[in-house]
Amino acid sequence: MGFLRSFDDAIAASPVGWFFRLEGSGHHKSWPDTRFSVEIRAGLSTFMTMCYVIAANATILSETGGPCVDGHRGDLEYFQTEEYKSCVFVVRKDMVTATAAVAALASFFMGLLTNLPVAIAPGMGLNAYFAYQVVGVNGSGAVSYQLALTAVFVEGLIFIVLSILGLRQWLAQVIPSSIKIACGAGIGMFLTLVGLGYSAGIGAITGSPATPLTLAGCKDEYKDEFGVCTSHIMQNPTAWMGFIFGVILTAFLMMYRVKSAIVIGILIVSAISWPRNTDFTYFPYTPQGDERFSYFKAIAAFHPLEKTLGILQWDLSAVGSRFALIILTLLYVDILDCTGTLYSMARFSGAVNPETGDFDRSTLAYCTDAAAISVGALLGVSPSVAYIESGAGIVEGGRTGITSITTGLCFFVSIFFAPVFASIPPWATGGALIMVGCMMMRATLAINWKYPGDSIPAFITLSFIPFSYSIAYGLIAGVITYIALNSMAWVLKKLSNGRIVPIDEDSKEYWSYKTEFNHNPSWFIRAIRGEKRFWKQDDDRAAFELHEPIGAGKGMNRF
């Protein structure tokens, strides 16, 4: 420990420590209690909780058929041929490489340019919308795979313009404070729901035709066509493995503040699940299990992009207004989803100034995640977003860009070791997601529960995010409720000349559409105005304060 402490002190005193504002660097805005080794560990935690996206994203996007559908749209017989299946398998391997590459580039530059512990990768949920609603299974949607990628590319460019103009920053600031807090907590519940489900969790719950959710935890042979357990509920060993070692053990280690508790839980479950001759193996003796194990045995394998690189289609004559409609729809979904997630993660890390509602280098942060969307389209994947799994690294103590740089480097390594990282079972990451969700729920203490006009919209937001499976729809529901309640109260107050007001109006949070953006706009606007030091914000020239990260305990204060 003495050597590690000395090593951390040496890094902090170096130009690296100054650049990332580590404690002991001498920077006037250094982050208290930040250590290089802790940032590295936090980056590993983030990677371990989100590396499932490598396999999951590839599986979902490959269902579109990609460019393999060209000339055969609607040809059901062709889709059953070995030629088509072989082509789709190549597309899936392309998606594995592209997903890891986009996550590596975007996370690395997010850390380098913004000094935020936020990782970026192709978004789960957005990929499902792209694959099943825009392109469709085997190209059965409204437009081709290539044209959909063109729409994603253009959307990313539009996002960059909106970020430069400061409109995304304004949107993040103008949302009422309690709703923004509830958004972070709602994301925590969303993570918990994912961690309890099948796709990236322990498989304890699933959907049901009779009820929105029902208890699961059975083996595949006991599921009906809807994925609902017909018997042997909670008798699947993998569910108990994920719960005992991924949840209970991780929580126990966290009680004693054991370093890397989340990573330890993931590694233990993965190591136990890899041997084949067990009831809880990730490689059962089935065609799918054999395919997984064959891929896993390769250990180190690089697959170059063969079919998805640079295949954008710019001939829009056959689609006309449908192309514009797709772009608008993607913008509608992404502008709230991406902006809300990035802001919530920045706030969870303690980077958001409570007085201005903004964070340092916010324009660069929004531009970076927007650029990742366009870069991803060039490689063949759906829109990228800031990942809510970044909370795992923040919980481990990550506060600077070193965390996301580490995550990016891990994704870069995974390009060459994709067989290993793609073989981490979902029940190994489920416990980590549940633990992160628990940490993020602490933010609800900061919601203004005294005034119903603030608390009810916040609760609606918090509830809608996990149960609608959409961050965007959760924000929309909360904002609509806020506008409806407070507008009616304002009208009644005016009509009664101030005599009829809500009982707890004095407890109402202040809100105005005039945000810090009006007084301290983006660098682009300041440059147009002719300000000589347009790259400097007012808060960069003023004294700074220390702000406590959401859900942080002792020793985790941060600007």
Coordinates of C-alpha atoms in Angstrom, one line a residue:
M1 CA 0.0 0.0 0.0
G2 CA 2.9 2.3 0.7
F3 CA 4.3 1.8 -2.8
L4 CA 0.8 2.5 -4.3
R5 CA 0.4 5.6 -2.3
S6 CA 3.8 6.9 -3.4
F7 CA 2.9 6.0 -7.0
D8 CA -0.4 7.9 -6.7
D9 CA 1.5 10.9 -5.3
A10 CA 4.0 10.9 -8.1
I11 CA 1.3 10.8 -10.7
A12 CA -0.6 13.6 -9.0
A13 CA 2.6 15.8 -9.0
S14 CA 3.2 15.2 -12.7
P15 CA 1.6 17.0 -15.7
V16 CA -0.9 14.1 -15.9
G17 CA -2.1 14.9 -12.4
W18 CA -2.4 18.6 -13.2
F19 CA -4.3 18.0 -16.4
F20 CA -6.9 15.8 -14.7
R21 CA -6.9 17.8 -11.5
L22 CA -6.0 15.0 -9.2
E23 CA -5.6 15.8 -5.5
G24 CA -2.1 17.0 -4.8
S25 CA -1.6 18.3 -8.3
G26 CA -1.6 21.9 -7.2
H27 CA -4.4 22.7 -9.6
H28 CA -6.8 25.4 -8.1
K29 CA -9.7 23.2 -9.0
S30 CA -8.3 19.8 -8.0
W31 CA -10.7 17.1 -6.9
P32 CA -10.5 16.2 -3.3
D33 CA -9.7 12.5 -2.5
T34 CA -8.9 11.6 -6.1
R35 CA -6.2 9.0 -6.7
F36 CA -4.8 7.7 -10.0
S37 CA -5.1 4.1 -8.9
V38 CA -8.7 4.6 -7.8
E39 CA -9.5 6.2 -11.2
I40 CA -8.0 3.2 -12.9
R41 CA -10.1 0.8 -10.8
A42 CA -13.2 2.8 -11.4
G43 CA -12.6 2.6 -15.2
L44 CA -12.3 -1.1 -14.9
S45 CA -15.6 -1.3 -13.0
T46 CA -17.4 0.7 -15.6
F47 CA -16.0 -1.5 -18.4
M48 CA -16.9 -4.7 -16.6
T49 CA -20.5 -3.6 -16.1
M50 CA -21.0 -2.4 -19.7
C51 CA -18.9 -4.8 -21.7
Y52 CA -22.0 -6.9 -22.3
V53 CA -22.9 -4.3 -24.9
I54 CA -20.2 -5.8 -27.2
A55 CA -22.2 -9.0 -27.7
A56 CA -25.7 -7.6 -27.0
N57 CA -25.5 -4.8 -29.6
A58 CA -24.0 -7.1 -32.2
T59 CA -26.8 -9.6 -31.7
I60 CA -29.6 -7.0 -32.0
L61 CA -28.2 -5.1 -35.0
S62 CA -27.3 -8.3 -36.9
E63 CA -31.0 -9.2 -36.9
T64 CA -31.6 -6.5 -39.5
G65 CA -29.4 -8.6 -41.9
G66 CA -27.4 -5.5 -42.6
P67 CA -26.2 -5.2 -46.2
C68 CA -26.9 -9.0 -46.7
V69 CA -30.5 -8.1 -47.5
D70 CA -29.6 -6.1 -50.6
G71 CA -31.6 -7.4 -53.6
H72 CA -33.6 -9.8 -51.4
R73 CA -35.9 -7.6 -49.4
G74 CA -39.1 -9.6 -48.6
D75 CA -37.6 -12.9 -49.9
L76 CA -38.4 -15.2 -47.1
E77 CA -36.9 -18.2 -48.8
Y78 CA -33.5 -16.6 -49.2
F79 CA -33.4 -15.7 -45.5
Q80 CA -33.4 -19.4 -44.7
T81 CA -30.4 -20.2 -47.0
E82 CA -26.9 -20.9 -45.7
E83 CA -25.6 -18.2 -47.9
Y84 CA -27.7 -15.5 -46.1
K85 CA -27.0 -17.0 -42.6
S86 CA -23.3 -17.0 -43.3
C87 CA -23.4 -13.4 -44.4
V88 CA -25.3 -12.4 -41.3
F89 CA -22.7 -14.1 -39.1
V90 CA -20.0 -12.0 -40.7
V91 CA -22.1 -8.9 -40.1
R92 CA -22.4 -9.9 -36.4
K93 CA -18.7 -10.2 -36.1
D94 CA -18.4 -6.8 -37.8
M95 CA -20.8 -5.4 -35.2
V96 CA -18.6 -6.8 -32.4
T97 CA -15.6 -5.0 -33.7
A98 CA -17.5 -1.8 -34.5
T99 CA -19.2 -1.7 -31.1
A100 CA -15.9 -2.0 -29.3
A101 CA -14.2 0.5 -31.5
V102 CA -16.8 3.2 -31.1
A103 CA -16.9 2.7 -27.4
A104 CA -13.1 2.9 -27.2
L105 CA -12.8 6.1 -29.2
A106 CA -15.8 7.9 -27.7
S107 CA -15.0 7.0 -24.1
F108 CA -11.3 7.9 -24.5
F109 CA -12.0 11.3 -25.9
M110 CA -14.8 12.0 -23.4
G111 CA -12.3 11.5 -20.7
L112 CA -9.5 13.4 -22.4
L113 CA -11.5 16.4 -23.5
T114 CA -14.0 16.8 -20.7
N115 CA -12.4 15.2 -17.7
L116 CA -15.7 13.4 -16.9
P117 CA -15.9 9.8 -15.7
V118 CA -18.6 9.0 -18.3
A119 CA -18.3 6.2 -20.8
I120 CA -20.0 6.2 -24.2
A121 CA -21.0 3.3 -26.4
P122 CA -23.8 2.4 -28.9
G123 CA -27.0 2.7 -26.8
M124 CA -29.1 -0.2 -25.7
G125 CA -32.7 0.6 -26.4
L126 CA -31.8 2.9 -29.3
N127 CA -30.3 -0.1 -31.0
A128 CA -33.6 -1.9 -30.6
Y129 CA -35.5 1.0 -32.1
F130 CA -33.0 1.2 -35.0
A131 CA -33.1 -2.5 -35.6
Y132 CA -36.8 -3.4 -35.1
Q133 CA -38.7 -0.2 -36.0
V134 CA -36.5 1.7 -38.5
V135 CA -34.7 -1.1 -40.5
G136 CA -36.8 -4.1 -39.3
V137 CA -35.8 -7.8 -38.9
N138 CA -34.3 -9.0 -42.2
G139 CA -34.8 -5.5 -43.7
S140 CA -38.6 -5.6 -43.2
G141 CA -38.7 -1.9 -42.1
A142 CA -39.4 1.3 -43.8
V143 CA -35.9 1.9 -45.1
S144 CA -32.7 0.0 -45.8
Y145 CA -29.9 -0.5 -43.3
Q146 CA -27.6 1.7 -45.3
L147 CA -30.1 4.6 -45.5
A148 CA -30.8 4.3 -41.8
L149 CA -27.1 4.6 -41.1
T150 CA -27.1 7.8 -43.2
A151 CA -29.9 9.2 -41.1
V152 CA -27.9 8.4 -37.9
F153 CA -24.8 10.1 -39.4
V154 CA -26.8 13.3 -40.3
E155 CA -28.4 13.2 -36.8
G156 CA -25.0 13.2 -35.2
L157 CA -24.0 16.3 -37.2
I158 CA -27.2 18.1 -36.2
F159 CA -26.5 17.2 -32.6
I160 CA -23.0 18.8 -32.8
V161 CA -24.6 22.0 -34.1
L162 CA -27.2 22.0 -31.3
S163 CA -24.4 21.5 -28.8
I164 CA -22.2 24.3 -30.2
L165 CA -25.1 26.6 -30.1
G166 CA -25.8 25.6 -26.5
L167 CA -29.3 24.4 -27.0
R168 CA -28.7 21.0 -25.4
Q169 CA -27.1 22.7 -22.4
W170 CA -30.1 25.0 -22.1
L171 CA -32.4 22.1 -22.3
A172 CA -30.5 20.4 -19.5
Q173 CA -30.6 23.5 -17.3
V174 CA -34.2 24.6 -18.0
I175 CA -35.7 21.3 -16.7
P176 CA -36.9 21.8 -13.1
S177 CA -34.4 20.7 -10.4
S178 CA -36.5 18.0 -8.8
I179 CA -37.2 16.4 -12.2
K180 CA -33.5 16.3 -13.0
I181 CA -32.8 14.7 -9.7
A182 CA -35.6 12.2 -10.3
C183 CA -34.2 11.4 -13.7
G184 CA -30.9 10.2 -12.1
A185 CA -32.9 8.1 -9.6
G186 CA -35.1 6.8 -12.3
I187 CA -32.1 5.7 -14.3
G188 CA -31.0 3.8 -11.1
M189 CA -34.3 2.0 -11.1
F190 CA -34.0 1.4 -14.8
L191 CA -30.6 -0.2 -14.2
T192 CA -32.1 -2.3 -11.4
L193 CA -34.8 -3.5 -13.8
V194 CA -32.2 -4.4 -16.4
G195 CA -30.1 -6.2 -13.7
L196 CA -33.1 -8.3 -12.7
G197 CA -34.1 -9.2 -16.2
Y198 CA -32.7 -11.7 -18.7
S199 CA -30.8 -9.8 -21.4
A200 CA -28.2 -8.3 -19.1
G201 CA -29.2 -9.5 -15.6
I202 CA -29.7 -12.4 -13.3
G203 CA -33.0 -13.4 -14.9
A204 CA -35.2 -13.1 -11.8
I205 CA -38.1 -11.2 -13.5
T206 CA -39.6 -11.1 -17.0
G207 CA -42.6 -9.7 -18.8
S208 CA -45.9 -11.5 -18.9
P209 CA -49.1 -11.3 -21.0
A210 CA -51.1 -11.2 -17.8
T211 CA -49.0 -8.7 -15.8
P212 CA -46.3 -6.2 -16.7
L213 CA -43.8 -8.1 -14.7
T214 CA -43.7 -11.6 -13.2
L215 CA -41.2 -13.7 -11.3
A216 CA -38.9 -15.8 -13.5
G217 CA -35.7 -17.6 -12.9
C218 CA -36.4 -20.9 -14.7
K219 CA -34.4 -22.7 -17.4
D220 CA -35.2 -22.2 -21.1
E221 CA -37.1 -25.5 -21.4
Y222 CA -39.7 -24.3 -18.9
K223 CA -40.5 -21.1 -20.7
D224 CA -43.4 -20.5 -23.1
E225 CA -43.3 -18.6 -26.3
F226 CA -43.5 -15.3 -24.4
G227 CA -40.5 -16.2 -22.2
V228 CA -42.7 -16.7 -19.2
C229 CA -41.9 -19.6 -16.8
T230 CA -44.6 -22.2 -16.8
S231 CA -42.9 -24.1 -13.9
H232 CA -39.7 -24.4 -11.9
I233 CA -39.8 -20.7 -11.0
M234 CA -36.5 -19.5 -9.4
Q235 CA -34.9 -22.9 -9.9
N236 CA -32.4 -21.9 -12.5
P237 CA -28.9 -22.1 -10.9
T238 CA -27.7 -19.1 -12.9
A239 CA -30.2 -16.8 -11.2
W240 CA -29.0 -17.9 -7.8
M241 CA -25.4 -17.6 -8.9
G242 CA -26.0 -14.1 -9.9
F243 CA -27.9 -13.3 -6.8
I244 CA -25.6 -14.9 -4.2
F245 CA -22.3 -13.8 -5.7
G246 CA -23.3 -10.8 -7.8
V247 CA -25.7 -9.2 -5.3
I248 CA -25.2 -10.6 -1.8
L249 CA -21.4 -10.9 -2.0
T250 CA -20.9 -7.6 -3.7
A251 CA -23.2 -5.8 -1.2
F252 CA -21.3 -7.5 1.7
L253 CA -18.0 -6.3 0.3
M254 CA -19.4 -2.8 -0.1
M255 CA -20.4 -2.8 3.6
Y256 CA -16.7 -3.0 4.4
R257 CA -15.8 -0.7 1.6
V258 CA -13.6 -3.3 -0.1
K259 CA -12.0 -1.9 -3.1
S260 CA -13.3 -3.2 -6.5
A261 CA -16.2 -4.9 -4.9
I262 CA -18.3 -4.7 -8.1
V263 CA -15.4 -6.0 -10.2
I264 CA -14.8 -8.9 -7.8
G265 CA -18.4 -9.9 -8.0
I266 CA -18.4 -9.9 -11.8
L267 CA -15.1 -11.9 -12.0
I268 CA -16.2 -14.5 -9.5
V269 CA -19.5 -15.2 -11.3
S270 CA -17.8 -15.3 -14.7
A271 CA -15.1 -17.7 -13.6
I272 CA -17.6 -20.1 -12.1
S273 CA -19.8 -19.9 -15.2
W274 CA -17.2 -20.7 -17.8
P275 CA -16.6 -24.4 -17.1
R276 CA -18.9 -26.5 -19.3
N277 CA -19.8 -29.4 -17.1
T278 CA -22.0 -27.5 -14.7
D279 CA -25.7 -26.6 -14.4
F280 CA -24.9 -22.9 -14.5
T281 CA -22.4 -22.8 -17.4
Y282 CA -22.5 -20.1 -20.0
F283 CA -21.5 -22.8 -22.6
P284 CA -24.1 -25.6 -22.4
Y285 CA -23.9 -28.5 -24.8
T286 CA -26.4 -27.0 -27.2
P287 CA -25.8 -25.5 -30.7
Q288 CA -25.8 -22.0 -29.2
G289 CA -23.6 -23.1 -26.4
D290 CA -21.2 -24.8 -28.8
E291 CA -21.0 -21.6 -30.9
R292 CA -20.3 -19.5 -27.8
F293 CA -17.6 -21.9 -26.6
S294 CA -16.0 -22.1 -30.0
Y295 CA -15.8 -18.3 -30.1
F296 CA -14.6 -18.1 -26.5
K297 CA -11.7 -20.6 -27.2
A298 CA -10.2 -18.3 -29.7
I299 CA -9.3 -15.9 -26.8
A300 CA -7.5 -13.4 -29.0
A301 CA -9.0 -12.7 -32.4
F302 CA -9.3 -9.5 -34.5
H303 CA -12.0 -9.3 -37.1
P304 CA -11.7 -6.5 -39.6
L305 CA -14.9 -4.8 -40.8
E306 CA -15.9 -6.5 -44.0
K307 CA -19.5 -5.5 -44.7
T308 CA -20.4 -2.5 -42.5
L309 CA -17.6 0.1 -43.0
G310 CA -18.6 3.3 -44.8
I311 CA -21.7 2.0 -46.5
L312 CA -23.9 5.1 -46.1
Q313 CA -26.4 5.6 -48.9
W314 CA -26.8 9.2 -50.1
D315 CA -29.3 8.6 -52.9
L316 CA -32.5 9.8 -51.3
S317 CA -34.6 9.9 -54.4
A318 CA -36.5 6.8 -53.5
V319 CA -37.4 7.7 -49.9
G320 CA -38.1 11.4 -50.0
S321 CA -39.9 12.6 -46.9
R322 CA -39.4 9.3 -45.1
F323 CA -35.7 10.1 -44.6
A324 CA -36.5 13.5 -42.9
L325 CA -39.1 11.7 -40.8
I326 CA -36.5 9.2 -39.6
I327 CA -34.1 11.9 -38.7
L328 CA -36.7 13.8 -36.8
T329 CA -37.8 10.7 -34.9
L330 CA -34.2 9.8 -34.0
L331 CA -33.6 13.4 -32.8
Y332 CA -36.8 13.3 -30.8
V333 CA -35.8 10.1 -29.0
D334 CA -32.1 10.9 -28.7
I335 CA -32.2 14.6 -27.7
L336 CA -33.9 13.7 -24.4
D337 CA -32.3 10.3 -23.9
C338 CA -28.7 11.2 -24.7
T339 CA -28.9 14.7 -23.0
G340 CA -30.7 13.3 -20.0
T341 CA -28.3 10.5 -19.4
L342 CA -25.1 12.5 -19.9
Y343 CA -26.4 15.2 -17.6
S344 CA -27.5 12.7 -14.9
M345 CA -24.1 11.0 -15.0
A346 CA -22.3 14.3 -14.7
R347 CA -24.6 15.2 -11.8
F348 CA -24.1 11.8 -10.1
S349 CA -20.3 12.3 -10.2
G350 CA -20.7 15.7 -8.6
A351 CA -19.6 17.7 -11.6
V352 CA -22.7 19.8 -11.8
N353 CA -22.6 23.2 -10.2
P354 CA -25.8 23.5 -8.1
E355 CA -26.0 27.3 -8.6
T356 CA -25.7 27.3 -12.4
G357 CA -27.1 23.8 -13.2
D358 CA -24.2 23.3 -15.6
F359 CA -20.8 21.6 -15.5
D360 CA -17.3 22.4 -16.8
R361 CA -16.7 21.8 -20.5
S362 CA -20.4 20.8 -21.0
T363 CA -20.2 22.0 -24.7
L364 CA -17.3 19.6 -25.3
A365 CA -19.1 16.8 -23.5
Y366 CA -22.2 17.2 -25.6
C367 CA -20.2 17.6 -28.8
T368 CA -18.2 14.4 -28.0
D369 CA -21.2 12.2 -27.6
A370 CA -22.8 13.8 -30.7
A371 CA -19.6 13.1 -32.7
A372 CA -19.7 9.5 -31.5
I373 CA -23.1 9.1 -33.2
S374 CA -21.7 10.1 -36.6
V375 CA -18.5 8.0 -36.2
G376 CA -20.6 5.0 -35.2
A377 CA -22.7 5.4 -38.3
L378 CA -19.6 5.2 -40.5
L379 CA -18.6 2.0 -38.8
G380 CA -22.2 0.6 -39.1
V381 CA -23.8 0.8 -35.7
S382 CA -26.8 2.6 -34.2
P383 CA -26.6 5.9 -32.1
S384 CA -24.1 6.1 -29.2
V385 CA -25.0 7.5 -25.8
A386 CA -23.4 8.2 -22.5
Y387 CA -23.9 4.9 -20.5
I388 CA -25.7 4.8 -17.3
E389 CA -23.4 2.0 -16.3
S390 CA -20.8 4.7 -15.8
G391 CA -22.4 4.9 -12.3
A392 CA -20.5 1.7 -11.4
G393 CA -17.2 3.5 -11.9
I394 CA -18.5 6.6 -10.0
V395 CA -19.5 4.4 -7.1
E396 CA -16.0 3.0 -7.1
G397 CA -14.6 6.5 -6.7
G398 CA -14.1 7.6 -10.3
R399 CA -14.3 11.4 -10.5
T400 CA -12.0 12.4 -13.5
G401 CA -11.6 11.6 -17.1
I402 CA -8.9 9.0 -16.2
T403 CA -11.9 6.7 -15.4
S404 CA -13.5 7.0 -18.9
I405 CA -10.1 6.8 -20.6
T406 CA -9.4 3.6 -18.8
T407 CA -12.8 2.3 -19.9
G408 CA -12.0 3.3 -23.5
L409 CA -8.6 1.6 -23.4
C410 CA -10.3 -1.6 -22.1
F411 CA -12.7 -1.5 -25.0
F412 CA -9.7 -1.0 -27.4
V413 CA -8.1 -4.1 -25.9
S414 CA -11.5 -6.0 -26.2
I415 CA -11.3 -5.5 -30.0
F416 CA -8.5 -8.1 -29.9
F417 CA -9.9 -10.1 -27.1
A418 CA -13.6 -9.9 -28.0
P419 CA -14.2 -13.7 -27.5
V420 CA -13.4 -13.3 -23.8
F421 CA -15.3 -10.1 -23.1
A422 CA -18.3 -11.2 -25.2
S423 CA -18.4 -14.3 -23.0
I424 CA -19.1 -12.6 -19.7
P425 CA -22.6 -14.0 -18.8
P426 CA -25.5 -11.6 -18.2
W427 CA -26.0 -13.0 -14.7
A428 CA -22.5 -11.8 -13.9
T429 CA -23.2 -8.2 -14.7
G430 CA -26.8 -8.1 -13.3
G431 CA -25.7 -7.9 -9.7
A432 CA -23.4 -4.9 -10.5
L433 CA -26.3 -3.1 -12.2
I434 CA -28.5 -3.6 -9.1
M435 CA -25.9 -2.3 -6.8
V436 CA -25.4 0.8 -9.0
G437 CA -29.1 1.4 -9.1
C438 CA -29.1 1.3 -5.3
M439 CA -26.4 3.9 -5.1
M440 CA -28.2 6.2 -7.6
M441 CA -31.5 6.1 -5.6
R442 CA -29.8 8.1 -2.8
A443 CA -30.5 11.2 -5.0
T444 CA -34.2 11.1 -4.1
L445 CA -33.3 12.6 -0.7
A446 CA -32.6 15.9 -2.6
I447 CA -36.1 16.0 -4.2
N448 CA -38.4 18.7 -2.9
W449 CA -41.0 16.5 -1.3
K450 CA -42.6 19.4 0.6
Y451 CA -44.4 20.8 -2.4
P452 CA -46.6 18.5 -4.6
G453 CA -46.0 20.7 -7.6
D454 CA -42.4 19.6 -7.5
S455 CA -42.6 16.1 -5.9
I456 CA -45.4 14.6 -8.0
P457 CA -43.8 15.4 -11.4
A458 CA -40.5 14.1 -9.9
F459 CA -42.2 10.9 -8.9
I460 CA -43.8 10.5 -12.3
T461 CA -40.4 10.9 -13.9
L462 CA -38.8 8.4 -11.5
S463 CA -41.6 5.9 -12.2
F464 CA -41.9 6.3 -16.0
I465 CA -38.2 5.8 -16.8
P466 CA -38.0 2.1 -15.6
F467 CA -41.6 1.1 -16.4
S468 CA -41.7 2.7 -19.9
Y469 CA -38.1 1.4 -20.5
S470 CA -37.3 4.9 -21.8
I471 CA -35.4 7.8 -20.3
A472 CA -36.9 10.1 -22.9
Y473 CA -40.5 9.2 -22.2
G474 CA -39.9 9.5 -18.4
L475 CA -38.6 13.0 -18.8
I476 CA -41.5 13.9 -21.1
A477 CA -44.1 12.5 -18.6
G478 CA -42.5 14.4 -15.8
V479 CA -42.2 17.7 -17.7
I480 CA -45.8 17.5 -18.9
T481 CA -47.1 16.9 -15.3
Y482 CA -45.0 19.8 -14.0
I483 CA -46.3 22.2 -16.6
A484 CA -49.9 21.1 -16.1
L485 CA -49.9 21.3 -12.3
N486 CA -47.9 24.6 -12.0
S487 CA -49.6 26.3 -14.9
M488 CA -53.1 25.7 -13.4
A489 CA -51.9 26.9 -10.0
W490 CA -50.4 30.0 -11.6
V491 CA -53.6 30.8 -13.6
L492 CA -55.8 30.3 -10.5
K493 CA -53.6 32.5 -8.5
K494 CA -53.8 35.3 -11.1
L495 CA -57.6 34.9 -11.5
S496 CA -58.1 35.1 -7.7
N497 CA -55.8 38.1 -7.4
G498 CA -53.4 36.1 -5.2
R499 CA -56.1 34.8 -2.8
I500 CA -56.1 31.2 -3.8
V501 CA -52.7 29.6 -3.7
P502 CA -51.3 26.1 -3.0
I503 CA -50.9 25.6 0.8
D504 CA -47.2 24.8 0.5
E505 CA -46.4 27.4 -2.1
D506 CA -43.6 28.8 0.0
S507 CA -41.8 25.5 -0.3
K508 CA -41.9 25.6 -4.1
E509 CA -38.5 25.4 -5.9
Y510 CA -37.6 28.5 -8.0
W511 CA -37.8 27.9 -11.7
S512 CA -37.3 30.2 -14.7
Y513 CA -36.7 29.6 -18.4
K514 CA -33.9 32.2 -18.0
T515 CA -31.0 29.9 -17.1
E516 CA -27.3 30.4 -16.6
F517 CA -27.1 29.9 -20.4
N518 CA -28.7 33.4 -20.8
H519 CA -25.9 35.0 -18.8
N520 CA -23.0 32.6 -19.7
P521 CA -23.6 31.2 -23.2
S522 CA -21.5 28.7 -25.0
W523 CA -18.0 29.6 -26.3
F524 CA -19.4 29.7 -29.9
I525 CA -21.9 32.5 -29.0
R526 CA -19.3 34.3 -27.0
A527 CA -16.9 34.2 -30.0
I528 CA -19.6 35.7 -32.3
R529 CA -20.1 38.5 -29.8
G530 CA -16.4 39.3 -30.2
E531 CA -15.3 38.4 -26.6
K532 CA -11.5 38.2 -26.6
R533 CA -11.4 35.4 -24.1
F534 CA -14.4 33.5 -25.5
W535 CA -13.0 30.1 -24.4
K536 CA -13.2 31.2 -20.7
Q537 CA -16.5 31.0 -18.9
D538 CA -17.4 33.3 -16.1
D539 CA -17.1 30.5 -13.5
D540 CA -13.6 29.8 -14.8
R541 CA -12.5 33.3 -13.8
A542 CA -14.2 33.2 -10.5
A543 CA -13.5 31.4 -7.2
F544 CA -14.7 27.8 -7.1
E545 CA -16.6 25.9 -4.5
L546 CA -16.7 22.2 -3.6
H547 CA -19.9 20.3 -4.4
E548 CA -20.8 16.9 -3.1
P549 CA -21.5 14.1 -5.6
I550 CA -25.0 12.7 -5.5
G551 CA -25.0 9.7 -3.2
A552 CA -21.4 10.3 -2.1
G553 CA -20.2 9.5 1.3
K554 CA -17.4 10.9 3.3
G555 CA -14.3 11.8 1.4
M556 CA -16.0 12.1 -2.0
N557 CA -16.5 15.8 -2.3
R558 CA -15.9 17.4 -5.7
F559 CA -16.3 20.6 -7.7

